[in-house]
Tab-separated table of C-alpha atoms in Angstrom:
chain	number	residue	atom	x	y	z
A	74	MET	CA	-12.476	-46.511	-6.204
A	75	ALA	CA	-14.020	-44.955	-9.269
A	76	SER	CA	-12.805	-41.480	-8.319
A	77	SER	CA	-9.154	-42.556	-8.013
A	78	LYS	CA	-9.399	-44.335	-11.374
A	79	LEU	CA	-10.792	-41.149	-12.878
A	80	VAL	CA	-7.952	-39.130	-11.349
A	81	LYS	CA	-5.423	-41.577	-12.781
A	82	VAL	CA	-6.974	-41.237	-16.238
A	83	ILE	CA	-6.847	-37.442	-15.936
A	84	ILE	CA	-3.200	-37.279	-14.896
A	85	ASP	CA	-1.846	-40.151	-17.021
A	86	PRO	CA	-0.025	-38.653	-20.031
A	87	LYS	CA	-0.599	-41.844	-22.031
A	88	LYS	CA	-4.364	-41.585	-21.670
A	89	ASN	CA	-4.978	-37.854	-21.630
A	90	TRP	CA	-3.707	-35.397	-24.256
A	91	PHE	CA	-3.733	-32.489	-21.786
A	92	ALA	CA	-1.584	-34.405	-19.310
A	93	ALA	CA	0.801	-35.274	-22.172
A	94	LEU	CA	0.997	-31.608	-23.156
A	95	HIS	CA	1.593	-30.641	-19.527
A	96	LYS	CA	4.401	-33.202	-19.223
A	97	LYS	CA	5.949	-32.009	-22.477
A	98	THR	CA	5.919	-28.391	-21.274
A	99	ILE	CA	7.660	-29.301	-18.020
A	100	GLU	CA	10.134	-31.479	-19.944
A	101	ASN	CA	11.100	-28.564	-22.209
A	102	ARG	CA	11.608	-26.269	-19.238
A	103	LEU	CA	13.723	-28.842	-17.415
A	104	ARG	CA	15.851	-29.456	-20.516
A	105	LYS	CA	16.644	-25.762	-20.815
A	106	TYR	CA	18.270	-25.785	-17.388
A	107	GLY	CA	19.639	-29.328	-17.629
A	108	LEU	CA	17.628	-30.525	-14.653
A	109	ARG	CA	15.734	-33.660	-13.802
A	110	TYR	CA	12.318	-33.520	-12.163
A	111	ASP	CA	13.665	-35.165	-9.015
A	112	ASP	CA	16.230	-32.326	-8.754
A	113	LEU	CA	13.418	-29.933	-7.894
A	114	TYR	CA	12.696	-31.682	-4.623
A	115	ASP	CA	14.003	-29.430	-1.864
A	116	PRO	CA	15.414	-31.136	1.266
A	117	MET	CA	14.729	-27.960	3.243
A	118	GLU	CA	11.059	-28.185	2.401
A	119	SER	CA	10.546	-31.697	3.686
A	120	LEU	CA	12.585	-33.813	6.057
A	121	ASP	CA	11.440	-36.879	4.109
A	122	ILE	CA	13.332	-35.617	1.066
A	123	LYS	CA	16.389	-34.956	3.213
A	124	GLU	CA	16.227	-38.517	4.594
A	125	ALA	CA	15.737	-40.006	1.121
A	126	LEU	CA	18.708	-38.057	-0.266
A	127	GLY	CA	20.799	-39.223	2.654
A	128	ARG	CA	20.166	-42.838	1.695
A	129	LEU	CA	21.152	-42.442	-1.965
A	130	PRO	CA	24.671	-43.316	-3.198
A	131	ARG	CA	27.121	-40.435	-3.034
A	132	GLU	CA	27.740	-40.275	-6.782
A	133	ILE	CA	24.025	-39.805	-7.473
A	134	VAL	CA	23.776	-36.974	-4.942
A	135	ASP	CA	26.970	-35.402	-6.352
A	136	ALA	CA	25.561	-35.540	-9.888
A	137	ARG	CA	22.354	-33.928	-8.610
A	138	ASN	CA	24.273	-31.124	-6.907
A	139	GLN	CA	26.320	-30.516	-10.048
A	140	ARG	CA	23.148	-30.248	-12.135
A	141	LEU	CA	21.685	-27.826	-9.603
A	142	LEU	CA	24.839	-25.679	-9.551
A	143	ARG	CA	24.816	-25.532	-13.338
A	144	ALA	CA	21.095	-24.671	-13.424
A	145	MET	CA	21.429	-21.927	-10.823
A	146	ASP	CA	24.356	-20.459	-12.703
A	147	LEU	CA	22.334	-20.434	-15.921
A	148	SER	CA	19.334	-18.944	-14.130
A	149	MET	CA	21.470	-16.200	-12.597
A	150	LYS	CA	22.810	-15.269	-16.020
A	151	HIS	CA	19.377	-15.603	-17.673
A	152	GLU	CA	20.762	-18.197	-20.086
A	153	TYR	CA	19.875	-21.724	-21.110
A	154	LEU	CA	21.929	-24.824	-21.802
A	155	PRO	CA	23.329	-25.132	-25.379
A	156	LYS	CA	20.985	-26.969	-27.748
A	157	ASP	CA	23.273	-29.961	-28.174
A	158	LEU	CA	23.453	-30.467	-24.413
A	159	GLN	CA	19.701	-29.959	-24.071
A	160	ALA	CA	19.163	-32.858	-26.499
A	161	GLN	CA	21.158	-35.154	-24.192
A	162	GLN	CA	19.106	-34.405	-21.067
A	163	THR	CA	16.836	-36.977	-19.404
A	164	PRO	CA	14.394	-34.853	-17.404
A	165	PHE	CA	12.150	-37.652	-16.207
A	166	ARG	CA	14.779	-40.249	-15.369
A	167	SER	CA	13.984	-40.747	-11.719
A	168	TYR	CA	16.538	-41.423	-8.991
A	169	LEU	CA	14.785	-40.124	-5.901
A	170	SER	CA	11.084	-40.924	-6.219
A	171	ASP	CA	11.334	-44.610	-5.235
A	172	MET	CA	13.489	-43.859	-2.188
A	173	LEU	CA	11.155	-41.019	-1.212
A	174	ALA	CA	8.145	-43.317	-1.486
A	175	LEU	CA	9.946	-45.820	0.768
A	176	VAL	CA	10.717	-43.128	3.353
A	177	GLU	CA	7.091	-41.998	3.320
A	178	ARG	CA	5.864	-45.581	3.766
A	179	GLU	CA	8.208	-46.052	6.721
A	180	LYS	CA	7.013	-42.778	8.229
A	181	ALA	CA	3.368	-43.829	7.845
A	182	GLU	CA	4.126	-47.197	9.406
A	183	ARG	CA	5.949	-45.554	12.304
A	184	GLN	CA	3.030	-43.210	12.818
A	185	ALA	CA	0.519	-46.063	12.664
A	186	LEU	CA	2.469	-47.898	15.355
A	187	GLY	CA	2.403	-44.804	17.563
A	188	ALA	CA	6.158	-44.208	17.466
A	189	LEU	CA	7.726	-40.758	17.308
A	190	PRO	CA	8.964	-39.603	13.895
A	191	LEU	CA	12.672	-39.920	13.149
A	192	GLN	CA	13.108	-36.178	12.670
A	193	GLN	CA	11.029	-33.174	13.554
A	194	ARG	CA	11.247	-29.677	12.182
A	195	THR	CA	12.075	-26.814	14.507
A	196	ILE	CA	9.484	-24.040	14.517
A	197	PRO	CA	9.727	-21.526	12.946
B	146	MET	CA	6.197	21.344	13.166
B	147	HIS	CA	3.886	22.999	10.689
B	148	TYR	CA	0.972	20.550	10.530
B	149	THR	CA	-1.830	21.128	13.064
B	150	PRO	CA	-4.154	18.183	13.838
B	151	HIS	CA	-7.256	20.292	14.498
B	152	VAL	CA	-10.406	20.212	12.377
B	153	ASP	CA	-10.349	23.996	11.851
B	154	LEU	CA	-6.630	24.218	11.072
B	155	ALA	CA	-5.536	20.932	9.471
B	156	PHE	CA	-6.462	21.670	5.860
B	157	ASN	CA	-5.000	25.177	5.933
B	158	SER	CA	-1.842	23.989	7.683
B	159	VAL	CA	-1.242	21.549	4.828
B	160	GLU	CA	-1.726	24.374	2.347
B	161	GLN	CA	0.681	26.493	4.366
B	162	ILE	CA	3.261	23.691	4.189
B	163	MET	CA	2.792	23.496	0.435
B	164	ARG	CA	3.046	27.243	-0.184
B	165	ASP	CA	5.016	28.952	2.580
B	166	VAL	CA	7.361	26.411	4.168
B	167	GLU	CA	10.758	26.062	2.461
B	168	GLY	CA	10.733	22.723	0.624
B	169	GLY	CA	7.329	21.985	2.099
B	170	TRP	CA	5.815	21.195	-1.291
B	171	LEU	CA	8.581	18.660	-1.934
B	172	LEU	CA	8.185	16.974	1.434
B	173	ARG	CA	4.412	16.792	1.048
B	174	TYR	CA	4.565	15.369	-2.478
B	175	MET	CA	7.330	12.943	-1.505
B	176	HIS	CA	5.230	11.714	1.397
B	177	ALA	CA	1.998	11.392	-0.576
B	178	ASN	CA	3.568	9.783	-3.624
B	179	GLY	CA	5.982	7.861	-1.448
B	180	ALA	CA	3.006	6.002	0.003
B	181	SER	CA	1.956	4.960	-3.502
B	182	MET	CA	5.505	3.941	-4.435
B	183	PHE	CA	5.831	1.994	-1.199
B	184	LEU	CA	2.666	0.064	-1.950
B	185	ILE	CA	3.747	-0.605	-5.549
B	186	VAL	CA	6.881	-2.246	-4.156
B	187	VAL	CA	4.884	-4.130	-1.514
B	188	TYR	CA	2.473	-5.516	-4.109
B	189	LEU	CA	5.359	-6.506	-6.402
B	190	HIS	CA	6.983	-8.268	-3.455
B	191	LEU	CA	3.727	-10.024	-2.546
B	192	PHE	CA	3.023	-11.219	-6.072
B	193	ARG	CA	6.611	-12.356	-6.484
B	194	GLY	CA	6.074	-14.481	-3.397
B	195	LEU	CA	2.854	-15.905	-4.848
B	196	CYS	CA	4.548	-16.656	-8.186
B	197	HIS	CA	7.551	-18.465	-6.729
B	198	ALA	CA	5.527	-20.029	-3.875
B	199	SER	CA	7.939	-18.502	-1.381
B	200	TYR	CA	5.347	-19.157	1.325
B	201	ASN	CA	5.972	-22.921	1.181
B	202	SER	CA	7.726	-24.857	3.891
B	203	PRO	CA	10.033	-23.952	5.663
B	204	ARG	CA	9.304	-20.236	5.185
B	205	GLU	CA	5.804	-20.134	6.655
B	206	PHE	CA	6.781	-17.747	9.441
B	207	ILE	CA	8.329	-15.235	7.028
B	208	TRP	CA	5.132	-15.230	4.967
B	209	CYS	CA	2.836	-14.833	7.978
B	210	ILE	CA	4.927	-11.944	9.330
B	211	GLY	CA	4.749	-10.458	5.847
B	212	VAL	CA	0.953	-10.575	5.869
B	213	VAL	CA	0.956	-8.892	9.294
B	214	ILE	CA	3.238	-6.206	7.843
B	215	LEU	CA	0.824	-5.791	4.934
B	216	LEU	CA	-2.040	-5.277	7.374
B	217	LEU	CA	-0.011	-2.705	9.322
B	218	ILE	CA	0.800	-0.883	6.084
B	219	ILE	CA	-2.842	-0.883	5.008
B	220	VAL	CA	-3.999	0.494	8.360
B	221	THR	CA	-1.223	3.104	8.410
B	222	ALA	CA	-2.014	4.219	4.872
B	223	PHE	CA	-5.731	4.413	5.588
B	224	ILE	CA	-5.402	6.475	8.734
B	225	GLY	CA	-2.721	8.604	7.093
B	226	TYR	CA	-5.217	9.742	4.521
B	227	VAL	CA	-7.324	11.486	7.185
B	228	PRO	CA	-4.902	14.219	8.463
B	229	PRO	CA	-5.049	16.372	5.281
B	230	TRP	CA	-8.724	16.808	6.219
B	231	GLY	CA	-10.056	17.082	2.695
B	232	GLN	CA	-13.465	15.896	1.545
B	233	MET	CA	-12.164	12.468	0.604
B	234	SER	CA	-10.294	12.188	3.931
B	235	PHE	CA	-13.464	12.935	5.879
B	236	TRP	CA	-15.901	10.852	3.860
B	237	GLY	CA	-13.479	7.970	3.318
B	238	ALA	CA	-12.994	7.687	7.075
B	239	THR	CA	-16.758	7.968	7.609
B	240	VAL	CA	-17.644	5.250	5.100
B	241	ILE	CA	-14.893	2.756	5.858
B	242	ILE	CA	-15.100	2.957	9.632
B	243	SER	CA	-18.887	2.791	9.559
B	244	LEU	CA	-18.521	-0.607	7.840
B	245	ALA	CA	-17.735	-1.921	11.310
B	246	SER	CA	-21.394	-1.291	12.198
B	247	ALA	CA	-22.144	-4.453	10.196
B	248	ILE	CA	-20.692	-6.462	13.091
B	249	PRO	CA	-23.671	-7.826	15.012
B	250	VAL	CA	-24.384	-6.598	18.557
B	251	VAL	CA	-21.225	-4.529	19.111
B	252	GLY	CA	-20.851	-2.946	15.666
B	253	ASP	CA	-22.196	0.508	16.505
B	254	THR	CA	-20.191	0.616	19.739
B	255	ILE	CA	-17.015	-0.209	17.845
B	256	VAL	CA	-17.692	2.516	15.285
B	257	THR	CA	-18.277	5.099	18.043
B	258	TRP	CA	-15.130	3.930	19.790
B	259	LEU	CA	-13.027	4.224	16.636
B	260	TRP	CA	-14.415	7.622	15.734
B	261	GLY	CA	-14.076	8.889	19.287
B	262	GLY	CA	-17.572	10.291	18.955
B	263	PHE	CA	-20.712	10.029	16.874
B	264	SER	CA	-19.038	11.122	13.659
B	265	VAL	CA	-15.585	11.754	12.209
B	266	ASP	CA	-14.469	14.830	14.109
B	267	TYR	CA	-11.616	16.328	16.116
B	268	ALA	CA	-11.060	13.157	18.185
B	269	THR	CA	-10.780	11.043	15.054
B	270	LEU	CA	-8.320	13.416	13.424
B	271	ASN	CA	-6.148	13.663	16.502
B	272	ARG	CA	-5.966	9.939	17.188
B	273	PHE	CA	-5.423	9.060	13.523
B	274	PHE	CA	-2.555	11.529	13.317
B	275	SER	CA	-0.981	10.007	16.429
B	276	LEU	CA	-1.483	6.431	15.258
B	277	HIS	CA	-0.152	7.292	11.806
B	278	HIS	CA	3.027	8.352	13.576
B	279	LEU	CA	3.126	5.320	15.897
B	280	LEU	CA	2.273	2.411	13.615
B	281	PRO	CA	5.352	2.739	11.378
B	282	PHE	CA	7.506	1.905	14.400
B	283	LEU	CA	5.538	-1.318	14.847
B	284	PHE	CA	6.038	-1.917	11.161
B	285	VAL	CA	9.817	-1.469	11.539
B	286	GLY	CA	9.847	-4.018	14.368
B	287	ALA	CA	7.838	-6.463	12.275
B	288	SER	CA	10.211	-5.897	9.349
B	289	LEU	CA	13.211	-6.731	11.513
B	290	LEU	CA	11.433	-9.914	12.575
B	291	HIS	CA	10.698	-10.602	8.895
B	292	LEU	CA	14.404	-10.258	8.054
B	293	ALA	CA	15.465	-12.368	11.022
B	294	ALA	CA	13.070	-15.126	9.949
B	295	LEU	CA	14.436	-14.868	6.408
B	296	HIS	CA	17.988	-15.390	7.622
B	297	GLN	CA	17.026	-18.676	9.218
B	298	TYR	CA	16.449	-20.474	5.937
B	299	GLY	CA	17.699	-18.014	3.346
B	300	SER	CA	16.111	-16.531	0.271
B	301	ILE	CA	14.356	-18.468	-2.439
B	302	ASN	CA	15.374	-18.119	-6.092
B	303	PRO	CA	13.539	-18.348	-9.427
B	304	LEU	CA	14.334	-22.047	-9.708
B	305	GLY	CA	12.644	-22.639	-6.378
B	306	TYR	CA	15.538	-24.533	-4.922
B	307	ILE	CA	17.846	-23.801	-2.039
B	308	GLN	CA	21.243	-25.155	-1.384
B	309	ARG	CA	23.086	-23.861	1.641
B	310	TRP	CA	26.411	-24.378	-0.063
B	311	ILE	CA	25.522	-22.046	-2.937
B	312	LYS	CA	25.776	-18.507	-1.691
B	313	LEU	CA	26.137	-15.289	-3.606
B	314	LEU	CA	27.720	-12.252	-1.985
B	315	LEU	CA	25.153	-9.694	-0.899
B	316	THR	CA	27.597	-6.821	-0.981
B	317	LEU	CA	29.123	-7.335	-4.375
B	318	ILE	CA	26.502	-8.997	-6.508
B	319	PHE	CA	23.139	-8.035	-5.068
B	320	TYR	CA	24.181	-4.541	-4.051
B	321	VAL	CA	25.127	-3.721	-7.635
B	322	LYS	CA	22.088	-5.538	-9.045
B	323	ASP	CA	19.746	-3.798	-6.642
B	324	LEU	CA	21.414	-0.420	-7.213
B	325	LEU	CA	20.199	-0.555	-10.803
B	326	GLY	CA	16.698	-1.251	-9.546
B	327	TRP	CA	16.888	1.518	-6.947
B	328	VAL	CA	18.015	4.084	-9.515
B	329	ALA	CA	15.331	3.032	-12.004
B	330	PHE	CA	12.677	3.188	-9.300
B	331	ALA	CA	13.975	6.555	-8.071
B	332	ILE	CA	13.543	7.912	-11.609
B	333	PHE	CA	10.051	6.412	-11.773
B	334	SER	CA	9.138	7.984	-8.401
B	335	SER	CA	10.637	11.312	-9.381
B	336	ILE	CA	8.424	11.487	-12.459
B	337	PHE	CA	5.397	11.335	-10.183
B	338	ILE	CA	6.800	13.662	-7.513
B	339	PHE	CA	7.998	16.402	-9.870
B	340	TYR	CA	5.793	16.115	-12.961
B	341	ALA	CA	2.527	14.492	-11.881
B	342	PRO	CA	2.278	14.757	-8.094
B	343	ASN	CA	-1.521	14.664	-7.955
B	344	VAL	CA	-2.266	12.053	-10.604
B	345	LEU	CA	-2.471	9.212	-8.062
B	346	GLY	CA	-4.616	11.277	-5.690
B	347	HIS	CA	-8.187	12.489	-5.862
B	348	PRO	CA	-9.073	16.123	-6.650
B	349	ASP	CA	-11.883	16.107	-4.063
B	350	ASN	CA	-9.240	16.038	-1.348
B	351	TYR	CA	-8.331	19.585	-2.274
B	352	LYS	CA	-11.691	20.711	-0.915
B	353	PRO	CA	-11.824	21.240	2.855
B	354	ALA	CA	-13.766	18.582	4.718
B	355	ASN	CA	-17.432	19.437	5.025
B	356	PRO	CA	-19.827	17.118	6.866
B	357	ILE	CA	-22.920	18.483	5.096
B	358	PRO	CA	-22.478	17.808	1.365
B	359	THR	CA	-21.551	14.173	0.786
B	360	THR	CA	-18.916	13.656	-1.890
B	361	PRO	CA	-20.751	11.991	-4.796
B	362	HIS	CA	-18.073	9.409	-5.551
B	363	ILE	CA	-16.248	8.221	-2.455
B	364	VAL	CA	-13.273	6.085	-3.422
B	365	PRO	CA	-10.158	5.128	-1.485
B	366	GLU	CA	-6.633	5.537	-2.823
B	367	TRP	CA	-5.672	3.280	-5.751
B	368	TYR	CA	-3.895	0.703	-3.578
B	369	PHE	CA	-7.138	-0.069	-1.725
B	370	LEU	CA	-9.324	-0.326	-4.814
B	371	PRO	CA	-9.081	-4.130	-5.291
B	372	ILE	CA	-10.186	-4.688	-1.685
B	373	HIS	CA	-12.770	-1.914	-2.005
B	374	ALA	CA	-14.198	-3.637	-5.116
B	375	ILE	CA	-14.950	-6.815	-3.181
B	376	LEU	CA	-17.188	-4.902	-0.726
B	377	PRO	CA	-20.131	-4.230	-3.080
B	378	SER	CA	-19.757	-7.619	-4.769
B	379	ILE	CA	-21.845	-9.103	-2.001
B	380	LEU	CA	-25.117	-7.210	-1.980
B	381	ASP	CA	-25.613	-7.584	1.764
B	382	LYS	CA	-23.640	-4.988	3.768
B	383	ALA	CA	-22.596	-7.455	6.476
B	384	GLY	CA	-21.647	-10.005	3.829
B	385	GLY	CA	-19.524	-7.478	1.995
B	386	VAL	CA	-17.688	-6.533	5.158
B	387	ALA	CA	-17.290	-10.192	6.066
B	388	ALA	CA	-15.741	-10.857	2.634
B	389	ILE	CA	-12.745	-8.640	3.435
B	390	ALA	CA	-11.402	-10.804	6.246
B	391	PRO	CA	-11.090	-13.957	4.076
B	392	ILE	CA	-8.607	-12.126	1.821
B	393	PHE	CA	-6.083	-11.974	4.635
B	394	ILE	CA	-7.129	-15.309	6.112
B	395	CYS	CA	-6.455	-16.941	2.717
B	396	LEU	CA	-3.057	-15.241	2.525
B	397	LEU	CA	-2.170	-16.377	6.037
B	398	ALA	CA	-3.384	-19.913	5.367
B	399	LEU	CA	-1.494	-20.349	2.068
B	400	PRO	CA	1.668	-21.863	3.593
B	401	PHE	CA	-0.368	-24.484	5.405
B	402	PHE	CA	-2.199	-25.878	2.378
B	403	LYS	CA	-0.835	-29.278	1.408
B	404	SER	CA	1.625	-28.677	-1.382
B	405	MET	CA	3.613	-30.571	-3.925
B	406	TYR	CA	7.301	-31.027	-3.371
B	407	VAL	CA	7.941	-28.929	-6.484
B	408	ARG	CA	7.489	-25.347	-5.422
B	409	ASN	CA	8.216	-22.960	-8.209
B	410	SER	CA	5.736	-22.019	-10.898
B	411	SER	CA	8.549	-22.197	-13.481
B	412	PHE	CA	8.003	-25.956	-13.476
B	413	ARG	CA	4.281	-25.884	-12.705
B	414	PRO	CA	2.694	-24.470	-15.859
B	415	ILE	CA	-0.898	-24.718	-14.631
B	416	HIS	CA	-0.060	-22.860	-11.410
B	417	GLN	CA	1.814	-20.295	-13.470
B	418	GLY	CA	-1.209	-19.716	-15.709
B	419	ILE	CA	-3.484	-19.353	-12.712
B	420	PHE	CA	-1.061	-16.895	-11.119
B	421	TRP	CA	-1.200	-14.595	-14.170
B	422	LEU	CA	-4.975	-14.938	-14.127
B	423	LEU	CA	-4.935	-13.821	-10.481
B	424	LEU	CA	-2.796	-10.805	-11.368
B	425	ALA	CA	-5.120	-9.821	-14.212
B	426	ASP	CA	-8.062	-10.312	-11.870
B	427	ARG	CA	-6.502	-8.000	-9.277
B	428	LEU	CA	-6.011	-5.315	-11.915
B	429	LEU	CA	-9.617	-5.732	-13.020
B	430	LEU	CA	-10.781	-5.491	-9.409
B	431	GLY	CA	-8.746	-2.311	-9.060
B	432	TRP	CA	-10.574	-0.802	-12.017
B	433	ILE	CA	-13.953	-1.962	-10.705
B	434	GLY	CA	-13.144	-0.398	-7.317
B	435	CYS	CA	-13.205	3.109	-8.778
B	436	GLN	CA	-16.395	2.592	-10.761
B	437	PRO	CA	-19.895	3.424	-9.476
B	438	VAL	CA	-21.837	0.627	-7.810
B	439	GLU	CA	-24.210	-0.133	-10.661
B	440	ALA	CA	-24.597	-2.548	-13.570
B	441	PRO	CA	-22.499	-3.864	-15.249
B	442	PHE	CA	-19.706	-3.016	-12.804
B	443	VAL	CA	-21.335	-4.920	-9.933
B	444	THR	CA	-21.605	-8.101	-12.021
B	445	ILE	CA	-18.013	-7.804	-13.250
B	446	GLY	CA	-16.904	-7.194	-9.653
B	447	GLN	CA	-18.762	-10.279	-8.449
B	448	ILE	CA	-17.157	-12.490	-11.097
B	449	SER	CA	-13.713	-11.019	-10.384
B	450	SER	CA	-14.120	-11.499	-6.631
B	451	PHE	CA	-15.135	-15.109	-7.205
B	452	VAL	CA	-12.076	-15.696	-9.423
B	453	PHE	CA	-9.853	-14.096	-6.781
B	454	PHE	CA	-10.980	-16.499	-4.073
B	455	LEU	CA	-10.943	-19.374	-6.582
B	456	PHE	CA	-7.151	-19.023	-6.769
B	457	PHE	CA	-6.864	-19.903	-3.093
B	458	ALA	CA	-9.365	-22.721	-3.462
B	459	ILE	CA	-7.515	-24.232	-6.446
B	460	THR	CA	-3.978	-23.904	-5.076
B	461	PRO	CA	-4.333	-26.782	-2.579
B	462	ILE	CA	-5.676	-29.029	-5.358
B	463	LEU	CA	-2.865	-28.197	-7.747
B	464	GLY	CA	-0.399	-28.450	-4.917
């Protein structure tokens, strides 16, 4: 579809200078706290994220939790990571996105077949 | 009790409290300025929630209860402005309640029902005084529900991420941190109470209510000005009244817009920019709300109102 191609051009950092600037801004902010973009995904917000995290190897989840602990400690103290450590960060190295996409595909397939979802949120 | 909710006695009873009752002036100023301080805190809390997207899943219920609390506070504050029975009390009640006449078919009946008669009079004063006393108890119940809902999933933080295994002690850490805020805010409030107790009010409310001469410039208290500014933005009376409801509908609907997995505006620069634009727009609307309804204020108000609703239209797109 022409509209989806247009959207891809708009949001692709390699094709659009504004998208590249946007990505750079987020990258700088993530570096300051020593986080990766996938670390921002909250398992309490979506059960899909919780399921995807549950399928990842333990050492990856442990590394994620350690990064989060460090970032929350820095945030609490209103500090940032030292510059030398910031230079070593890899904010956009993904570890969760592929698994999350798989979980979402499975959920869509389950829904299309008329089956109940694996997990349902309690309300409220 | 020294206040008398009667049209012939209310204004003078307030003056008697101010002048003759021991500490009456302090209580009156604390109450009047306390309302403003309360709403400053409420607005800070609301905008903090908008900034950090605290309304996102799984905290929808907390947010919706919060909007209900906001509505209760707004109603309580509005009806609480009537008991002093000054010119602004009388004419503010007349103008705002008569907006309900814009409702087709039953509008006039609703206005008569709310007034308790064909104009703001003894019945209105009496019932507003009673409701002003009753509604805060409903607000306390809603607040307890708000806190209970909060304890289900816990508080958000500036990073926008929650981990149940990271907990900070309320008593040690947040008590001390909040104590600093409480003391600073107490000093801020005290400046208004002791040095400038009438600066947030309107001098016309020191004239006894008189149904014959209309106050030339009827304005609500400062905390209602942004909402009040949206009213004349739509030139049709019914349209202006109808534009008020979407403010709260948009707030209630926010948690249910499809959102990105990344919540916090710290890592969403576009959302962050739009948030600050919304804040500036609210301040501009507040200024417009106390200006006369004429050019260029009407045009500025229309643009500001459009920008305000644009925030809620854009948020689902940005996620």
